[in-house]
Structure formats: C-alpha cells, structure tokens
Coordinates of C-alpha atoms in Angstrom, one line a residue:
M8 CA -38.8 65.4 -50.4
S9 CA -35.9 64.2 -52.6
A10 CA -34.3 66.1 -56.3
S11 CA -35.8 63.4 -58.1
N12 CA -39.1 63.2 -56.7
A13 CA -39.3 67.2 -57.0
K14 CA -38.5 66.4 -60.9
T15 CA -41.2 63.4 -61.4
I16 CA -44.0 65.4 -60.4
W17 CA -42.7 69.4 -61.8
A18 CA -42.4 66.6 -65.6
A19 CA -45.7 65.6 -64.3
L20 CA -47.4 68.9 -63.9
A21 CA -45.5 70.2 -67.7
L22 CA -47.2 67.0 -68.6
V23 CA -50.2 67.7 -68.4
L24 CA -50.0 71.3 -68.8
V25 CA -48.7 70.8 -72.1
S26 CA -52.0 68.0 -73.3
L27 CA -54.5 71.4 -71.6
F28 CA -52.3 73.1 -74.0
L29 CA -53.2 71.3 -76.9
L30 CA -57.0 70.1 -76.4
L31 CA -58.5 74.1 -76.0
P32 CA -58.0 74.0 -80.7
S33 CA -60.2 70.7 -80.5
L34 CA -62.3 72.7 -77.7
G35 CA -62.9 75.9 -80.9
P36 CA -62.5 79.9 -80.6
R37 CA -64.8 80.0 -78.2
G38 CA -62.7 77.4 -75.8
F39 CA -65.4 75.1 -73.4
V40 CA -69.4 77.1 -74.7
P41 CA -70.7 75.2 -77.6
D42 CA -70.3 76.8 -80.8
S43 CA -74.2 75.6 -80.7
L44 CA -75.4 77.8 -78.3
H45 CA -74.4 81.1 -79.6
I46 CA -74.6 83.5 -76.5
P47 CA -75.9 86.6 -76.9
G48 CA -72.6 88.9 -76.6
L49 CA -70.0 86.2 -76.5
H50 CA -67.0 87.9 -78.9
K51 CA -65.1 85.1 -81.3
T52 CA -62.5 84.7 -80.6
T53 CA -60.4 83.8 -83.5
Q54 CA -61.0 84.8 -86.8
G55 CA -63.8 87.6 -87.1
S56 CA -64.3 90.7 -90.1
S57 CA -64.1 94.0 -88.6
T58 CA -67.1 95.3 -87.1
I59 CA -70.6 95.6 -89.2
P60 CA -71.1 98.7 -91.0
N61 CA -72.8 102.1 -89.2
I62 CA -75.8 102.2 -92.0
V63 CA -79.9 101.0 -92.4
H64 CA -80.9 100.1 -95.4
F65 CA -84.9 99.7 -96.6
V66 CA -85.9 99.2 -99.8
H67 CA -89.0 101.4 -101.3
L68 CA -89.8 100.0 -105.1
S69 CA -93.1 101.5 -107.5
Y70 CA -94.5 99.5 -110.2
P71 CA -94.0 101.2 -113.3
N72 CA -95.7 104.1 -113.7
S73 CA -96.9 105.0 -110.1
T74 CA -98.2 108.7 -109.6
A75 CA -96.6 108.7 -105.6
P76 CA -93.8 106.0 -106.3
F77 CA -92.9 107.9 -102.0
E78 CA -96.3 108.3 -100.5
F79 CA -94.8 106.8 -96.5
P80 CA -97.4 106.4 -94.2
F81 CA -97.2 107.3 -90.1
R82 CA -95.7 103.5 -89.9
Q83 CA -93.9 103.9 -92.4
F84 CA -92.4 107.4 -91.2
V85 CA -91.9 104.5 -87.2
A86 CA -89.6 102.1 -89.0
V87 CA -87.3 104.5 -90.5
Y88 CA -87.6 107.0 -87.0
S89 CA -86.7 103.9 -84.6
A90 CA -83.6 103.6 -86.9
W91 CA -82.3 106.7 -86.8
Y92 CA -83.0 107.7 -82.9
Y93 CA -81.9 104.4 -81.1
L94 CA -79.6 103.6 -83.4
R95 CA -77.5 108.0 -85.3
P96 CA -76.7 105.9 -88.8
E97 CA -73.9 107.3 -90.5
T98 CA -75.8 107.1 -92.5
I99 CA -80.0 106.0 -93.7
Y100 CA -80.3 104.8 -97.1
I101 CA -84.3 103.7 -99.1
W102 CA -83.6 102.0 -101.9
T103 CA -86.2 102.8 -104.8
N104 CA -86.6 101.7 -108.2
V105 CA -87.9 105.6 -108.8
E106 CA -85.2 107.1 -111.7
E107 CA -82.1 109.0 -109.8
G108 CA -82.8 112.3 -111.3
S109 CA -86.5 112.4 -110.5
I110 CA -86.7 111.0 -107.2
E111 CA -86.4 114.2 -105.7
G112 CA -89.5 115.8 -107.9
W113 CA -91.6 113.1 -106.8
I114 CA -90.8 113.3 -102.2
K115 CA -92.2 117.0 -102.9
K116 CA -94.7 116.2 -104.4
A117 CA -96.3 113.3 -102.5
K118 CA -98.9 114.2 -101.0
S119 CA -98.4 112.8 -97.2
P120 CA -96.6 114.9 -94.5
Y121 CA -95.0 111.8 -93.9
T122 CA -93.0 111.1 -96.7
Q123 CA -91.5 114.4 -96.8
A124 CA -90.1 113.3 -93.0
V125 CA -88.9 111.0 -93.6
S126 CA -87.4 113.2 -96.7
D127 CA -86.3 115.8 -94.2
L128 CA -84.2 113.6 -91.2
P129 CA -79.9 113.4 -91.5
G130 CA -78.6 111.2 -93.6
V131 CA -81.5 109.8 -95.3
E132 CA -80.8 109.1 -98.4
F133 CA -82.7 107.6 -101.6
K134 CA -80.2 106.0 -104.2
H135 CA -82.0 104.4 -107.3
H136 CA -80.6 100.0 -107.1
D137 CA -82.2 98.3 -110.6
T138 CA -84.8 95.4 -109.7
T139 CA -84.5 92.4 -110.9
N140 CA -88.0 91.6 -113.2
Q141 CA -86.5 88.3 -114.9
T142 CA -83.5 85.7 -112.9
T143 CA -80.6 84.0 -114.9
N144 CA -83.8 81.0 -115.4
G145 CA -86.0 82.9 -117.0
T146 CA -88.4 82.5 -113.8
T147 CA -90.3 86.1 -114.2
V148 CA -90.3 88.3 -110.8
H149 CA -93.8 90.2 -110.7
L150 CA -94.3 91.7 -107.1
L151 CA -92.3 94.3 -105.4
P152 CA -91.6 92.4 -102.2
N153 CA -89.6 89.0 -104.1
Q154 CA -87.8 92.4 -106.6
S155 CA -87.6 93.8 -103.1
D156 CA -85.4 90.5 -101.8
F157 CA -83.1 90.2 -104.2
V158 CA -82.7 93.9 -104.2
R159 CA -81.4 93.2 -100.4
T160 CA -79.2 90.9 -100.7
D161 CA -77.5 93.0 -103.6
I162 CA -77.0 96.0 -101.6
L163 CA -76.1 93.2 -98.3
M164 CA -73.3 91.6 -100.1
K165 CA -71.8 95.1 -101.3
Y166 CA -71.9 97.5 -98.5
G167 CA -72.7 96.2 -96.0
G168 CA -74.7 97.7 -92.4
I169 CA -77.9 96.6 -91.4
Y170 CA -80.9 95.6 -93.4
L171 CA -84.2 96.9 -91.9
D172 CA -88.0 95.1 -94.1
D173 CA -90.8 98.9 -93.5
D174 CA -92.1 97.6 -91.2
S175 CA -89.6 96.6 -88.5
Y176 CA -88.8 98.1 -85.7
I177 CA -86.0 99.0 -83.7
L178 CA -86.7 98.8 -79.9
R179 CA -82.6 99.9 -78.6
D180 CA -79.2 100.5 -79.7
L181 CA -77.6 98.1 -82.1
K182 CA -74.6 98.4 -82.0
P183 CA -73.4 95.1 -79.2
L184 CA -74.4 93.5 -81.8
R185 CA -72.7 95.4 -84.2
H186 CA -69.2 94.8 -82.1
L187 CA -69.9 91.3 -82.2
H188 CA -67.1 90.2 -84.8
Y189 CA -70.0 88.2 -87.0
D190 CA -70.0 88.7 -90.3
N191 CA -73.4 87.9 -89.9
V192 CA -76.8 89.5 -87.4
V193 CA -80.0 87.4 -87.9
G194 CA -82.8 85.9 -85.3
R195 CA -85.9 84.0 -86.6
Q196 CA -89.2 83.7 -85.8
V197 CA -92.0 81.8 -84.4
N198 CA -91.3 78.4 -86.6
G199 CA -87.7 78.5 -85.8
E200 CA -86.9 79.3 -89.8
I201 CA -84.4 83.0 -89.9
C202 CA -86.5 86.0 -91.3
P203 CA -84.5 88.2 -92.9
A204 CA -87.0 91.0 -91.9
V205 CA -83.8 92.1 -89.7
I206 CA -80.1 91.7 -90.7
L207 CA -76.9 92.9 -90.4
A208 CA -73.8 92.1 -91.8
V209 CA -70.4 93.0 -93.1
P210 CA -69.7 93.9 -96.5
N211 CA -68.6 91.0 -99.1
N212 CA -69.4 88.4 -97.0
K213 CA -69.3 85.2 -98.8
M214 CA -72.8 84.0 -96.8
M215 CA -74.3 87.0 -98.2
A216 CA -72.6 86.3 -101.5
T217 CA -74.2 83.1 -101.5
Y218 CA -77.2 84.0 -100.2
H219 CA -77.0 86.9 -103.1
A220 CA -76.3 84.0 -106.0
L221 CA -78.6 81.4 -104.4
Q222 CA -81.8 83.5 -104.3
D223 CA -82.2 83.6 -108.7
V224 CA -81.8 79.8 -108.6
V225 CA -84.2 78.4 -105.8
F226 CA -86.7 81.4 -106.9
K227 CA -90.1 79.9 -107.9
F228 CA -92.8 82.6 -109.1
G229 CA -96.1 82.6 -106.6
E230 CA -93.6 81.2 -103.7
W231 CA -92.9 83.8 -100.4
A232 CA -90.6 81.6 -98.8
D233 CA -88.6 79.7 -100.7
H234 CA -85.8 82.2 -102.1
A235 CA -86.2 84.7 -98.7
T236 CA -86.3 82.2 -95.4
I237 CA -86.2 78.8 -96.2
L238 CA -82.7 79.5 -97.7
L239 CA -81.6 81.5 -95.8
T240 CA -82.0 79.1 -93.1
T241 CA -80.5 77.0 -94.3
L242 CA -77.4 78.7 -95.8
V243 CA -76.9 79.5 -91.5
R244 CA -76.9 76.2 -91.0
E245 CA -73.8 75.8 -93.7
F246 CA -72.1 78.8 -92.7
Q247 CA -72.3 79.4 -89.1
S248 CA -70.3 76.8 -87.5
P249 CA -66.9 77.0 -89.7
D250 CA -66.0 80.1 -88.8
S251 CA -68.9 81.3 -87.1
Q252 CA -69.9 83.5 -89.8
A253 CA -73.4 83.8 -88.8
L254 CA -75.0 85.1 -84.6
V255 CA -78.4 83.7 -84.0
L256 CA -80.4 85.0 -81.9
N257 CA -82.8 83.7 -80.5
R258 CA -87.0 85.1 -81.7
D259 CA -87.7 87.4 -79.1
S260 CA -84.4 89.6 -79.9
F261 CA -85.2 90.7 -83.7
F262 CA -88.6 89.0 -84.3
P263 CA -91.3 88.3 -80.1
S264 CA -95.0 88.8 -82.9
S265 CA -95.3 86.7 -85.8
W266 CA -98.1 86.7 -88.7
Y267 CA -100.0 84.6 -86.6
P268 CA -103.8 86.4 -85.6
E269 CA -103.3 85.6 -82.4
D270 CA -100.0 87.2 -81.8
L271 CA -102.2 90.0 -83.8
E272 CA -103.9 90.5 -81.6
K273 CA -101.6 90.8 -78.6
L274 CA -99.9 93.2 -81.1
Y275 CA -101.7 95.9 -82.3
R276 CA -105.4 95.0 -80.7
V277 CA -106.1 98.5 -78.6
H278 CA -107.0 98.2 -74.6
P279 CA -109.0 101.7 -73.8
D280 CA -109.6 101.2 -69.7
E281 CA -106.6 99.6 -68.6
G282 CA -104.9 103.4 -68.1
L283 CA -101.1 104.1 -68.9
D284 CA -99.0 102.1 -65.6
I285 CA -96.7 100.0 -67.4
I286 CA -94.1 97.3 -66.1
N287 CA -91.4 99.3 -65.0
N288 CA -88.3 99.6 -67.5
K289 CA -86.0 102.0 -66.0
P290 CA -82.8 100.4 -64.3
T291 CA -81.9 98.9 -60.8
E292 CA -80.4 101.3 -59.2
N293 CA -80.2 100.2 -55.8
I294 CA -79.8 95.8 -55.6
T295 CA -81.0 96.8 -52.2
D296 CA -84.8 98.1 -53.1
F297 CA -84.0 95.0 -55.5
I298 CA -84.5 92.1 -53.2
A299 CA -86.6 93.6 -51.5
N300 CA -89.4 94.7 -53.7
F301 CA -88.8 91.1 -55.9
K302 CA -91.9 89.3 -57.9
L303 CA -91.0 85.3 -59.6
K304 CA -94.1 86.3 -61.8
E305 CA -95.6 89.2 -62.1
P306 CA -99.1 90.7 -62.4
K307 CA -100.7 89.6 -65.2
T308 CA -101.5 92.3 -67.8
W309 CA -101.7 92.2 -71.4
K310 CA -98.4 95.2 -72.0
R311 CA -95.3 93.7 -72.5
D312 CA -92.2 93.7 -71.3
W313 CA -90.3 94.5 -74.6
R314 CA -86.0 94.6 -73.2
L315 CA -85.6 91.9 -74.7
S316 CA -86.4 92.5 -78.0
Y317 CA -84.2 94.5 -80.1
A318 CA -86.4 95.5 -82.9
L319 CA -90.5 94.3 -83.0
H320 CA -90.7 92.9 -86.8
G321 CA -94.6 93.7 -87.5
W322 CA -96.3 92.0 -89.7
T323 CA -98.4 94.1 -90.9
S324 CA -98.9 92.6 -94.3
G325 CA -101.0 89.2 -91.8
I326 CA -103.1 92.5 -90.6
D327 CA -104.7 93.1 -94.2
H328 CA -105.0 88.5 -94.3
S329 CA -106.1 88.0 -91.9
F330 CA -108.9 91.0 -89.7
N331 CA -111.1 92.4 -92.6
E332 CA -112.2 95.4 -92.1
T333 CA -114.6 95.0 -89.3
K334 CA -112.2 92.8 -87.6
Q335 CA -109.8 95.3 -87.9
L336 CA -111.8 98.2 -86.7
K337 CA -112.4 95.9 -83.0
L338 CA -108.1 95.4 -83.5
F339 CA -106.3 99.5 -83.6
G340 CA -110.4 100.8 -82.3
Q341 CA -111.3 104.6 -83.9
D342 CA -108.0 104.8 -84.9
Q343 CA -108.7 102.5 -87.9
G344 CA -104.9 101.7 -88.5
I345 CA -102.0 102.4 -86.8
T346 CA -101.9 105.6 -86.7
L347 CA -100.0 108.7 -84.3
D348 CA -103.0 109.0 -81.8
Y349 CA -102.6 105.2 -81.6
V350 CA -99.1 105.4 -80.9
L351 CA -99.3 108.5 -78.2
A352 CA -102.2 106.8 -76.5
R353 CA -100.4 103.8 -75.4
S354 CA -103.2 101.5 -75.7
S355 CA -101.6 99.1 -77.3
N356 CA -98.2 96.6 -77.2
F357 CA -97.0 98.0 -80.4
A358 CA -98.1 101.0 -79.2
L359 CA -95.7 100.9 -75.8
A360 CA -92.6 99.2 -78.0
V361 CA -93.3 102.7 -80.9
Y362 CA -94.1 105.2 -78.7
P363 CA -90.2 106.1 -76.9
A364 CA -89.3 107.5 -80.5
V365 CA -92.3 108.6 -81.8
R366 CA -92.9 111.1 -78.6
H367 CA -88.7 111.9 -79.6
A368 CA -90.8 113.1 -83.3
V369 CA -93.1 114.8 -81.7
D370 CA -91.3 117.4 -78.1
A371 CA -88.1 118.3 -82.0
G372 CA -91.0 119.7 -83.5
V373 CA -90.3 116.5 -86.6
L374 CA -93.4 116.0 -87.5
Y375 CA -94.0 120.0 -88.4
H376 CA -95.2 119.1 -91.7
V377 CA -98.4 117.3 -90.0
P378 CA -101.9 119.9 -91.2
D379 CA -103.3 118.9 -87.9
G380 CA -104.7 122.3 -85.1
S381 CA -102.5 120.1 -82.3
L382 CA -101.3 116.7 -82.0
Q383 CA -103.7 114.7 -79.0
M384 CA -100.6 112.8 -77.3
G385 CA -102.6 110.7 -74.3
N386 CA -103.4 110.9 -71.2
A387 CA -105.8 114.5 -72.0
E388 CA -102.1 116.0 -72.5
V389 CA -102.3 118.3 -76.4
I390 CA -99.8 120.0 -78.1
D391 CA -99.7 122.7 -80.3
A392 CA -98.5 121.7 -83.0
D393 CA -97.4 125.5 -83.8
E394 CA -94.3 125.1 -80.9
L395 CA -93.4 121.7 -82.9
R396 CA -92.9 123.6 -87.1
R397 CA -89.0 124.1 -86.1
V398 CA -87.0 124.9 -88.8
K399 CA -85.3 121.8 -90.0
G400 CA -81.9 121.4 -88.9
H401 CA -82.5 123.2 -85.5
W402 CA -83.1 119.3 -83.4
K403 CA -81.1 116.8 -82.3

C-alpha cells in the first residue's frame, strides 16, 4: 500500500469518527436509547440533580375541633411501618394541621394502639403545616383530601423526598430509584394517568414548583382529578423531555391495583381454603437448577407475584364507594377489614404483599401496645403477647 493510499484511508476513518462524534449529541443524553422509553435503572448521563433525599412524608389532617385527630387505624400503621422497614429513612414526617404544641397530648389521648406504635417508631416526627382553605381566585377548599393535595406539593417542593398517601405501602427499597439522578420519579395508574399517591422528588425542582403553583389555579371544588392526576400528567409530558426531569414508571411499579371493583376484589378478597403456598420469591442461586426447572407459564393461582412492584396503593376509598357492608364482609371474611389477623393469615393478595413488614413488626415487639392476650399468626401459630412487650428502643 502506498503512502498516499494509506493517508487517504486514515483521512476517511478520521472523517467518520468526527461525524459520529458530532452526531451523538443529537441522539440525546441517553445515547442510542430513545428518551420516550424511560427504561428503569438507566442513569441520566448529562444533566441531573442531587440524589432524592431518603426522607418520607405522610399527610394526616383533621377537621377543626376534632376530638380525635390522631386515631390511626391498623392500615395506616402498616403504611408507615412498611416505609420504615424497607427504606430506613432519615426521618418520616407526618404533616398535620394540629398545632405543634398540642400534637404530643393528642397522641397520648388516642384510643387506637396503632397511633402510639407509629409515634414510637425511630425517626417519626409529627410536624404542623398550615392548610389551604381557599385558592387565590377565591375557590373554597372544603375537603381534607383536597387540602392534603396542597400540603403534598408544598412539602415536596421545599424538602423533596418520598411522598406516600396513607394507603400506599412500600414493598421494597426505593434506593435504586433515588439514585437515578432524576428530579422526579412518578408512576402510571390504570388509566395511564400519573398518580400523585407516590412521588419521589428532589427539593426545589422546577416541575414540582410548577405543580404547586398551578394546582392553586386549576383547582375546582367538587372535582378530584383536575388539580391532581390530570395536572400532574400534563406537567410530566412538558418537563420530562427537555431536560429529563421526570422518570415515568409503568403501572406495576407503584399502582398495580386500581379503584375498579374487580381489581379491589382481586387485591383484598380472602381465600380461606387455598393454604399458604406462595410464589417463590427467593433469588435464583443455581442457574443450572433454574434452567432445568423453568416453566414459561406458572400454574394458575389467585396469588399475585409482587416482585415487579416497589409500592402498592390500596385505594381504600374505593372499598367504601364500591362495596356495601354485606359485600365488605364477603371481601374480608370474619376480619371485616384490614386487621392484624387479616394480614398475618396471608389469605389475600394484599396480605401477602405487606406481610413481611407486618411480621417484622410483630417479631420486633413494636405492637406491644395491642391489648390482646395473644396475637394470631395464621396457620395455627400463636405468640404470647407478653413475649412481645419490649421497651421502646430495644428493637432494630
């Protein structure tokens, strides 16, 4: 090969390399992966803010002159405890409109043992937050759930972290999602809209600040969706593409169930004759055995495999809306609701999902406030309550 030919070839290769280098920016910050795919686990490579703080926010409001502002039912204890168990957050804030100086007194007066159990958890702090009773255009915000919506966006805008509705249950650690360097991580619900019942955010990010500001403008009394899901869905479309501020997860991630009666029945209905054989959730340790015993289709069962879900939103308001007292009795069986026994029996998909956290709470003695003489563990296993009565701070 002559020297001139060699120079020609090297010049051509150099031109190709330069062209590729100039082309790469046009493909976006994620290289050859289309931005619209939003593949979970894929890091942003250019822009991005700090890690989403490992702090958790719940909002628990009460109407003025309430005589029992802190009566936490068992299901709310499960929501808080599952967040503590899986996330080990720096702090779990429970934001309330009760005045700061009277919070401790009301907690001590609470009749529900689960209120004290929540209060005793390490890192739980009850914090006062003013509520929005009227928008800037004069629309009255009467209902507590609507007032809670305004508190939610304000605390996420200021502090960032992980917001959870009081019927949202964590099923595994969210650390991988917090470290993706997205400003916001959200998930779709059954109709494809973005649901605000579980939101991860960094503080002071543009999308959350816009959400908070526009919520005041969009809110209409008597309508639930406009200022919440519809507005958030619209903003995610606007903000995710220019600088990748929002990662959108599929429905299984945060909202695998829904408010539809058929989904609520699949989630909560008891199956007393099915036994306790559950899907094997243990990681595969021997790939040879895994291949040898692999089945493309698992046997049909009522049990759901929860391994694809980071969280579970319970849609408890849908139960009251769709099931009367008689239908609820058929749904939950003799427990008549989400109770400790109902979860420990593991006879429903909801119970299977939250059981690990609840069982840990029982074994750790966190529920020593429960006055029952014994705690039914399911499958004829009974643990004496005296064995669970440990001094606060002696469990991990």
